[in-house]
PDB file of N, CA and C in Angstrom:
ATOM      1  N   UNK A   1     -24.329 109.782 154.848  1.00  0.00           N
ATOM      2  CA  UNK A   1     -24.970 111.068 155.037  1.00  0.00           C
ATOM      3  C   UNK A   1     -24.935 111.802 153.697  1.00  0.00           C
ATOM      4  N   UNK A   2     -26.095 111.801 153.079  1.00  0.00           N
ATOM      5  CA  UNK A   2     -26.061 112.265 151.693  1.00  0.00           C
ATOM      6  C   UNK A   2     -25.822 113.891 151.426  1.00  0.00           C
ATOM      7  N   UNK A   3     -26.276 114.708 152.408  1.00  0.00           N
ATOM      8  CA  UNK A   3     -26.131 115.772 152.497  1.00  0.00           C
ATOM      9  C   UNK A   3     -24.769 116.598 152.886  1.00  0.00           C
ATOM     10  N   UNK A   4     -23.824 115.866 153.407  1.00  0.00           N
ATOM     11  CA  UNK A   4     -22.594 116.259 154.499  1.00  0.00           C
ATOM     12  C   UNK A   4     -21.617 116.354 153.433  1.00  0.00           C
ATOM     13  N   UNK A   5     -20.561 117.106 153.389  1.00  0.00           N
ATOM     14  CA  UNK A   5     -19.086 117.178 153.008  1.00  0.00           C
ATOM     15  C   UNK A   5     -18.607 116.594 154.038  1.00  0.00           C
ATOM     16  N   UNK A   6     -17.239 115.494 153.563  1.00  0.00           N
ATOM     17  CA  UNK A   6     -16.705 114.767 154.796  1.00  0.00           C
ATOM     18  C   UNK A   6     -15.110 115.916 154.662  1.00  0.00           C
ATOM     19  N   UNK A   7     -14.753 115.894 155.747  1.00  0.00           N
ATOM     20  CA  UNK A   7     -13.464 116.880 155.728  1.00  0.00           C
ATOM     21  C   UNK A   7     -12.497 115.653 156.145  1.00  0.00           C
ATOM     22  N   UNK A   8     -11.129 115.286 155.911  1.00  0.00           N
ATOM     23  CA  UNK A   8     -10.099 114.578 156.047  1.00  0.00           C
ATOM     24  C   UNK A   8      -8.620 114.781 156.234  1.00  0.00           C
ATOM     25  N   UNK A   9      -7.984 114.004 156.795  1.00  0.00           N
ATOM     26  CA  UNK A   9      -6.547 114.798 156.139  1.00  0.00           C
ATOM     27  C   UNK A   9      -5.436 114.139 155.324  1.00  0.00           C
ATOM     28  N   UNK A  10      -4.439 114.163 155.263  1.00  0.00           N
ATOM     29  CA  UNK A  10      -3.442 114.101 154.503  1.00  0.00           C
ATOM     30  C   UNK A  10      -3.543 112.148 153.822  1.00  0.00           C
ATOM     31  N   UNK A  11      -4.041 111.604 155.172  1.00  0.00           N
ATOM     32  CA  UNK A  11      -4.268 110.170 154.786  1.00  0.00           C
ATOM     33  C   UNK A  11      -5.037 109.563 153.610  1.00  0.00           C
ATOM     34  N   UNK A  12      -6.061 110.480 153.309  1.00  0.00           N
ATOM     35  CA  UNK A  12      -7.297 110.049 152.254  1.00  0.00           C
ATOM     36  C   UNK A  12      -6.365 110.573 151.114  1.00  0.00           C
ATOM     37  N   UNK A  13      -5.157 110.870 150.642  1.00  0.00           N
ATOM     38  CA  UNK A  13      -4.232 111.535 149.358  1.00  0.00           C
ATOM     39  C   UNK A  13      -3.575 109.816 149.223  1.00  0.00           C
ATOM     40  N   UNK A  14      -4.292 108.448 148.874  1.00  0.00           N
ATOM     41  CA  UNK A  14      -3.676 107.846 148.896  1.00  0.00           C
ATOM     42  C   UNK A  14      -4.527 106.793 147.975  1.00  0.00           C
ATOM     43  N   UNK A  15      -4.073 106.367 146.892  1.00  0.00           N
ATOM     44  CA  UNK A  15      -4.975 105.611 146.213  1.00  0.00           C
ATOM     45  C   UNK A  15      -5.848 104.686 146.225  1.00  0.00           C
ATOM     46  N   UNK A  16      -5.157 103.552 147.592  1.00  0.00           N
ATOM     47  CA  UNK A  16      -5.616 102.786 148.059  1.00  0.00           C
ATOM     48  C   UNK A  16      -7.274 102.877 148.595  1.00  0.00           C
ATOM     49  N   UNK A  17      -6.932 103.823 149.800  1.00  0.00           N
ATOM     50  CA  UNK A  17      -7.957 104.712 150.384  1.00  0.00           C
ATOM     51  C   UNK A  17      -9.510 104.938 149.359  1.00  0.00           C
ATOM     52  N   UNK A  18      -8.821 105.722 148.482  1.00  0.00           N
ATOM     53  CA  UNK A  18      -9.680 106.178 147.576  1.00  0.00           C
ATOM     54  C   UNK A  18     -10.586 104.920 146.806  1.00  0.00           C
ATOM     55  N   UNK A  19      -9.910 104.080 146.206  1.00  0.00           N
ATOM     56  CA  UNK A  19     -10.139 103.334 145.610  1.00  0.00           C
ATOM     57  C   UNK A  19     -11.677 102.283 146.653  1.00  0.00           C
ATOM     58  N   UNK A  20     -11.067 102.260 147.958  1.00  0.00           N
ATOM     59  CA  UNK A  20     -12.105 101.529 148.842  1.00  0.00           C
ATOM     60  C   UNK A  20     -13.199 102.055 149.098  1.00  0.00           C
ATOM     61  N   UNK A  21     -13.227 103.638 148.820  1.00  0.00           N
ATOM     62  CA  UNK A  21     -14.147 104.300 149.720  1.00  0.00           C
ATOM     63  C   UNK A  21     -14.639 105.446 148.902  1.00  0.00           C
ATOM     64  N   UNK A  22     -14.439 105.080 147.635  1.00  0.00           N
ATOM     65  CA  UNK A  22     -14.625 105.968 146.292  1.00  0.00           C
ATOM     66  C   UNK A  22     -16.049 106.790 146.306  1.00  0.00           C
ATOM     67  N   UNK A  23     -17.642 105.697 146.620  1.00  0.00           N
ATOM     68  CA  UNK A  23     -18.650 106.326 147.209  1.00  0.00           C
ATOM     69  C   UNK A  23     -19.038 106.967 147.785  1.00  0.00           C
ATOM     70  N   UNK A  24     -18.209 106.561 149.205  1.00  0.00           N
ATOM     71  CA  UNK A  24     -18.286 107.881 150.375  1.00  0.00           C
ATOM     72  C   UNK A  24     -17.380 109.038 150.373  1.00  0.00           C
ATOM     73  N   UNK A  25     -16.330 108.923 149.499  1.00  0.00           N
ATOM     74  CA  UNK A  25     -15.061 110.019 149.695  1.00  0.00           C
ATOM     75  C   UNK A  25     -15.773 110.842 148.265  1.00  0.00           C
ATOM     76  N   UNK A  26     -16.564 111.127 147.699  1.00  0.00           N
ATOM     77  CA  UNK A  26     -17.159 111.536 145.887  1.00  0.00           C
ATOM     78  C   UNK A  26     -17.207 112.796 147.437  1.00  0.00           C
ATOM     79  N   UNK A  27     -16.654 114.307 146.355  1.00  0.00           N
ATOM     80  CA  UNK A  27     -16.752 115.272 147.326  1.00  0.00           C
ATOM     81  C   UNK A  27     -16.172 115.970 148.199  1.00  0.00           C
ATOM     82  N   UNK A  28     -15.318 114.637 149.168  1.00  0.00           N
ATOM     83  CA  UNK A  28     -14.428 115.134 149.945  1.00  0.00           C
ATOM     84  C   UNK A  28     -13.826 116.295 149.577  1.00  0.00           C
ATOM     85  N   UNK A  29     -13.634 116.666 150.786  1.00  0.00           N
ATOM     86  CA  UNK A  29     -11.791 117.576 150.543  1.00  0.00           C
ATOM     87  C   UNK A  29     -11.346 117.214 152.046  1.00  0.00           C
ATOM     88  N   UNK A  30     -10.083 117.362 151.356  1.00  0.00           N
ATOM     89  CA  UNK A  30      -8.839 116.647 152.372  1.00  0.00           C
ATOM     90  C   UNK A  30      -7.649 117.079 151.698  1.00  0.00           C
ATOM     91  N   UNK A  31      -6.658 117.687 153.140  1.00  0.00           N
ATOM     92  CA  UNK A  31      -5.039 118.268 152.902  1.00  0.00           C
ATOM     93  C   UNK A  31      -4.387 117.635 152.383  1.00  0.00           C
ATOM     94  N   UNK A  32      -3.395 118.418 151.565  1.00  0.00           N
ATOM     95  CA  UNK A  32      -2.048 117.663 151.781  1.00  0.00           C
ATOM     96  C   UNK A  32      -0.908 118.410 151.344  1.00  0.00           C
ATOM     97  N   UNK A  33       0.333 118.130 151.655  1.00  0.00           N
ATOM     98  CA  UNK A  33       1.549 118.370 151.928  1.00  0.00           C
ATOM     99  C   UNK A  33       1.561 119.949 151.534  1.00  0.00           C
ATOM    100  N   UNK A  34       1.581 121.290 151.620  1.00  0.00           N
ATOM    101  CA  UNK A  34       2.351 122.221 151.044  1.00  0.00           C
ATOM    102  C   UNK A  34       3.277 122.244 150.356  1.00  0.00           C
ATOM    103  N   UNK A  35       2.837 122.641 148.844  1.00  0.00           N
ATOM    104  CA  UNK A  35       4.041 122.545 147.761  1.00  0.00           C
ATOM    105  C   UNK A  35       4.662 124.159 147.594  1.00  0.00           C
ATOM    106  N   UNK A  36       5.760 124.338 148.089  1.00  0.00           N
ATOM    107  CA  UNK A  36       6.223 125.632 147.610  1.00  0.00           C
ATOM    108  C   UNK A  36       6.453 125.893 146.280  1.00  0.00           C
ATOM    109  N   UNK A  37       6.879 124.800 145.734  1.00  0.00           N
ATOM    110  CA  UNK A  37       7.307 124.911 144.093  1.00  0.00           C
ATOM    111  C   UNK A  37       5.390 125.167 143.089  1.00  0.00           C
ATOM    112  N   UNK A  38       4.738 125.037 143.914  1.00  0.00           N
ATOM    113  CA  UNK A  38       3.995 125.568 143.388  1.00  0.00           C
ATOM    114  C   UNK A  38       4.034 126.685 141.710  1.00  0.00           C
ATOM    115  N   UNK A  39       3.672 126.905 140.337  1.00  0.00           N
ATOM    116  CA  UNK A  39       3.507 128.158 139.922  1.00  0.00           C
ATOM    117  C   UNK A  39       2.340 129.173 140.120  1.00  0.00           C
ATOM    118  N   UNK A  40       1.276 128.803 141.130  1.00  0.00           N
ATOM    119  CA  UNK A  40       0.100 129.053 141.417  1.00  0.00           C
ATOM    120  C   UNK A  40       0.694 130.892 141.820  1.00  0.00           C
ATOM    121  N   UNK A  41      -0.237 131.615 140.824  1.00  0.00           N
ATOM    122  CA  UNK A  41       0.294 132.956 141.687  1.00  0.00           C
ATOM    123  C   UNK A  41      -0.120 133.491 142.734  1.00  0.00           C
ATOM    124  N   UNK A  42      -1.785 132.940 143.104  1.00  0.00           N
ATOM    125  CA  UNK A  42      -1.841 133.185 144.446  1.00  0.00           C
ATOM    126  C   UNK A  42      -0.536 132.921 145.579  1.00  0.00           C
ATOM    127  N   UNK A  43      -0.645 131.635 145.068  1.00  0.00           N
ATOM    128  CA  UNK A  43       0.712 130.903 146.495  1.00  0.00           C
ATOM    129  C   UNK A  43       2.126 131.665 146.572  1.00  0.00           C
ATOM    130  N   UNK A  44       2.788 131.656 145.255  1.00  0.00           N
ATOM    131  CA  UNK A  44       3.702 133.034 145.082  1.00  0.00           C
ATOM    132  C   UNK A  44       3.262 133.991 145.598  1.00  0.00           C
ATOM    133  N   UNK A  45       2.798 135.216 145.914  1.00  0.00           N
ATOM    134  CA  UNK A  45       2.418 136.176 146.359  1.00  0.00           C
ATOM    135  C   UNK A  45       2.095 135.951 147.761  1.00  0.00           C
ATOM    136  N   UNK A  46       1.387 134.929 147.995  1.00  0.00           N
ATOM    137  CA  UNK A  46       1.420 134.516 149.455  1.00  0.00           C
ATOM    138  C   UNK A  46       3.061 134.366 149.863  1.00  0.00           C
ATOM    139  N   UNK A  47       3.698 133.795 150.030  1.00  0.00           N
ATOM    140  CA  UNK A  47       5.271 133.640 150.271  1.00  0.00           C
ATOM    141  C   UNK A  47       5.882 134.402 150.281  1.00  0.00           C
ATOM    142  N   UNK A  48       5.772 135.293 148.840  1.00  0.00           N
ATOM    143  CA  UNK A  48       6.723 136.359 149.253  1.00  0.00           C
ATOM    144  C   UNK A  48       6.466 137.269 150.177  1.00  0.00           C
ATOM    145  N   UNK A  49       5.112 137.641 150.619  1.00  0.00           N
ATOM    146  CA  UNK A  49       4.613 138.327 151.301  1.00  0.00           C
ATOM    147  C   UNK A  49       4.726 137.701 152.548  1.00  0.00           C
ATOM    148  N   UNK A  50       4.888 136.849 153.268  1.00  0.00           N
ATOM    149  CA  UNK A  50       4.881 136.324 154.445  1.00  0.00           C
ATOM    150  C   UNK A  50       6.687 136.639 154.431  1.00  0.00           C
ATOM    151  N   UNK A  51       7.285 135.949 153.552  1.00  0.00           N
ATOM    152  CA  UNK A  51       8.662 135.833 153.757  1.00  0.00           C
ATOM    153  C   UNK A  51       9.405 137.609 154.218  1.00  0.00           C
ATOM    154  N   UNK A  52       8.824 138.638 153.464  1.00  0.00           N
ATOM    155  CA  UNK A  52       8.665 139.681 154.016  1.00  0.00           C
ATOM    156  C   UNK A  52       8.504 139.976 154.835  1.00  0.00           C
ATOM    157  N   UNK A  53       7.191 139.601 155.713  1.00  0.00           N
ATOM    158  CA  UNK A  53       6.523 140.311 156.767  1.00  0.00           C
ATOM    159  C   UNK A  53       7.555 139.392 157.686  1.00  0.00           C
ATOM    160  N   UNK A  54       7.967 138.243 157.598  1.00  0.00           N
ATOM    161  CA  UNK A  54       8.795 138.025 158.714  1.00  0.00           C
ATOM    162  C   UNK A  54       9.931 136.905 158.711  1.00  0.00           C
ATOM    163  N   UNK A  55      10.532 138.360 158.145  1.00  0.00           N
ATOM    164  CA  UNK A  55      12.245 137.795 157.994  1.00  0.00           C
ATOM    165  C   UNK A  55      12.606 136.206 157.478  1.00  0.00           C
ATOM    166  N   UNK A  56      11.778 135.903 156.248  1.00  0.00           N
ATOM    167  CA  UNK A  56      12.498 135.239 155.564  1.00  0.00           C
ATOM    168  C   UNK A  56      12.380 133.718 156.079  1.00  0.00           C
ATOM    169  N   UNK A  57      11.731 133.717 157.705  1.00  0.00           N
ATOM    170  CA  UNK A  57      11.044 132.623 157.976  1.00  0.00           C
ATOM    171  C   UNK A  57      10.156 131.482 157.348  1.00  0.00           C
ATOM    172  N   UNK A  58      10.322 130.770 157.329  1.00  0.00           N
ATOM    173  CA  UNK A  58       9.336 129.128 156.562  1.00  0.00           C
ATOM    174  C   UNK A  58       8.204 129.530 157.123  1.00  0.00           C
ATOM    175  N   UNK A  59       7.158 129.111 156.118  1.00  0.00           N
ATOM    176  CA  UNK A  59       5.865 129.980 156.259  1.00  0.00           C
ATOM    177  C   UNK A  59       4.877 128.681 156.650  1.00  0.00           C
ATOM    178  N   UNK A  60       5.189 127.876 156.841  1.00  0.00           N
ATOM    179  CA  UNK A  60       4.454 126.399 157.543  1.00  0.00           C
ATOM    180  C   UNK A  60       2.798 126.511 158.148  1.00  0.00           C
ATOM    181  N   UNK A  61       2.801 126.982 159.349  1.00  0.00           N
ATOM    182  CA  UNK A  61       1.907 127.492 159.886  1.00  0.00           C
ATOM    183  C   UNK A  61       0.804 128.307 159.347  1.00  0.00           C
ATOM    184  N   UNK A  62       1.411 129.024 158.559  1.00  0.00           N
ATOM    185  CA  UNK A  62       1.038 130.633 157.933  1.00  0.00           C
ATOM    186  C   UNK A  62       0.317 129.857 156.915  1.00  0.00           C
ATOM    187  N   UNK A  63       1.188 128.812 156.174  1.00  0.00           N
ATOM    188  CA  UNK A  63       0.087 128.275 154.746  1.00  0.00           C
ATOM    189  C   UNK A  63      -0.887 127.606 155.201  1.00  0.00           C
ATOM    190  N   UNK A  64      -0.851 126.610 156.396  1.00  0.00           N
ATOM    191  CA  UNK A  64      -1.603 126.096 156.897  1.00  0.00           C
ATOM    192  C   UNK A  64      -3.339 126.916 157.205  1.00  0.00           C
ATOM    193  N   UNK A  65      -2.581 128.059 157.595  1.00  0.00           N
ATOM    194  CA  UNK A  65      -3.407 129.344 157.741  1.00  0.00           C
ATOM    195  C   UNK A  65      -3.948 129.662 156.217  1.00  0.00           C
ATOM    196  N   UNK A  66      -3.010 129.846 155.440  1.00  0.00           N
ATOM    197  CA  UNK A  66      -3.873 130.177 154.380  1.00  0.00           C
ATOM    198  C   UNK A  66      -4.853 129.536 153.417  1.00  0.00           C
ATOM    199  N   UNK A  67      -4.368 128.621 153.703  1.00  0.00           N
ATOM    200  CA  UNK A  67      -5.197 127.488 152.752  1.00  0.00           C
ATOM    201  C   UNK A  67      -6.782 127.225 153.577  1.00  0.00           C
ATOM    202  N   UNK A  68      -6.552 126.889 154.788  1.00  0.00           N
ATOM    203  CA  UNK A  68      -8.084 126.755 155.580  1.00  0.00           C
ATOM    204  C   UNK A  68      -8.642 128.303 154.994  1.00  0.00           C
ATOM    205  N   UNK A  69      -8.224 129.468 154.663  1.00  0.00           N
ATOM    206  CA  UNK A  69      -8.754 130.873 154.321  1.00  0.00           C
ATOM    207  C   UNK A  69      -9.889 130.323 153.069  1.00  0.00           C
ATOM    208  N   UNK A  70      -8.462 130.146 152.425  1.00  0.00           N
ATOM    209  CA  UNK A  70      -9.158 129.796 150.595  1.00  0.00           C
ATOM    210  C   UNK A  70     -10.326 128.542 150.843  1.00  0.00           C
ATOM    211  N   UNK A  71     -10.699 128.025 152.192  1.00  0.00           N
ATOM    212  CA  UNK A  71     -11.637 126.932 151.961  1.00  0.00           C
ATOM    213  C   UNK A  71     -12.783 127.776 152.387  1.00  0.00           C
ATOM    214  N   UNK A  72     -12.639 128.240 153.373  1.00  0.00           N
ATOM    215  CA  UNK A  72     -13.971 128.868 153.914  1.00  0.00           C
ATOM    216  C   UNK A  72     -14.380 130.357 153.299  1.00  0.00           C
TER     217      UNK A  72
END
């Protein structure tokens, strides 16, 4: 489908993968893992601000949340 973005997840972060399907994956986007160690200052500012808003809790969900934000 020449026109389509293919969406994926964490599986297509794998060389193998890539390497087979290099034609059809040109484009993709596809997840993977949440890096807290990040220096990205968006992502900093995201964290601390979540870790704030609620007590210091692992923000798992929340990045999950944020990142689908930053796609759409």
């Amino acid at each position: 489908v020449p026109s389509a973005t293919f969406l994926g997840s964490a599986n297509w972060n794998d060389l193998s993968a890539l390497r087979l399907g290099r034609s059809m994956l040109e484009g993709a986007i596809f997840v993977t893992p949440f890096a807290e160690q990040s220096k990205r200052p968006d992502i900093q500012e995201f964290l601390k601000l979540y870790r704030e808003r609620f007590n210091g809790e692992e923000p798992s969900d929340g990045l999950l949340a944020f990142h689908a934000y930053q796609i759409a």
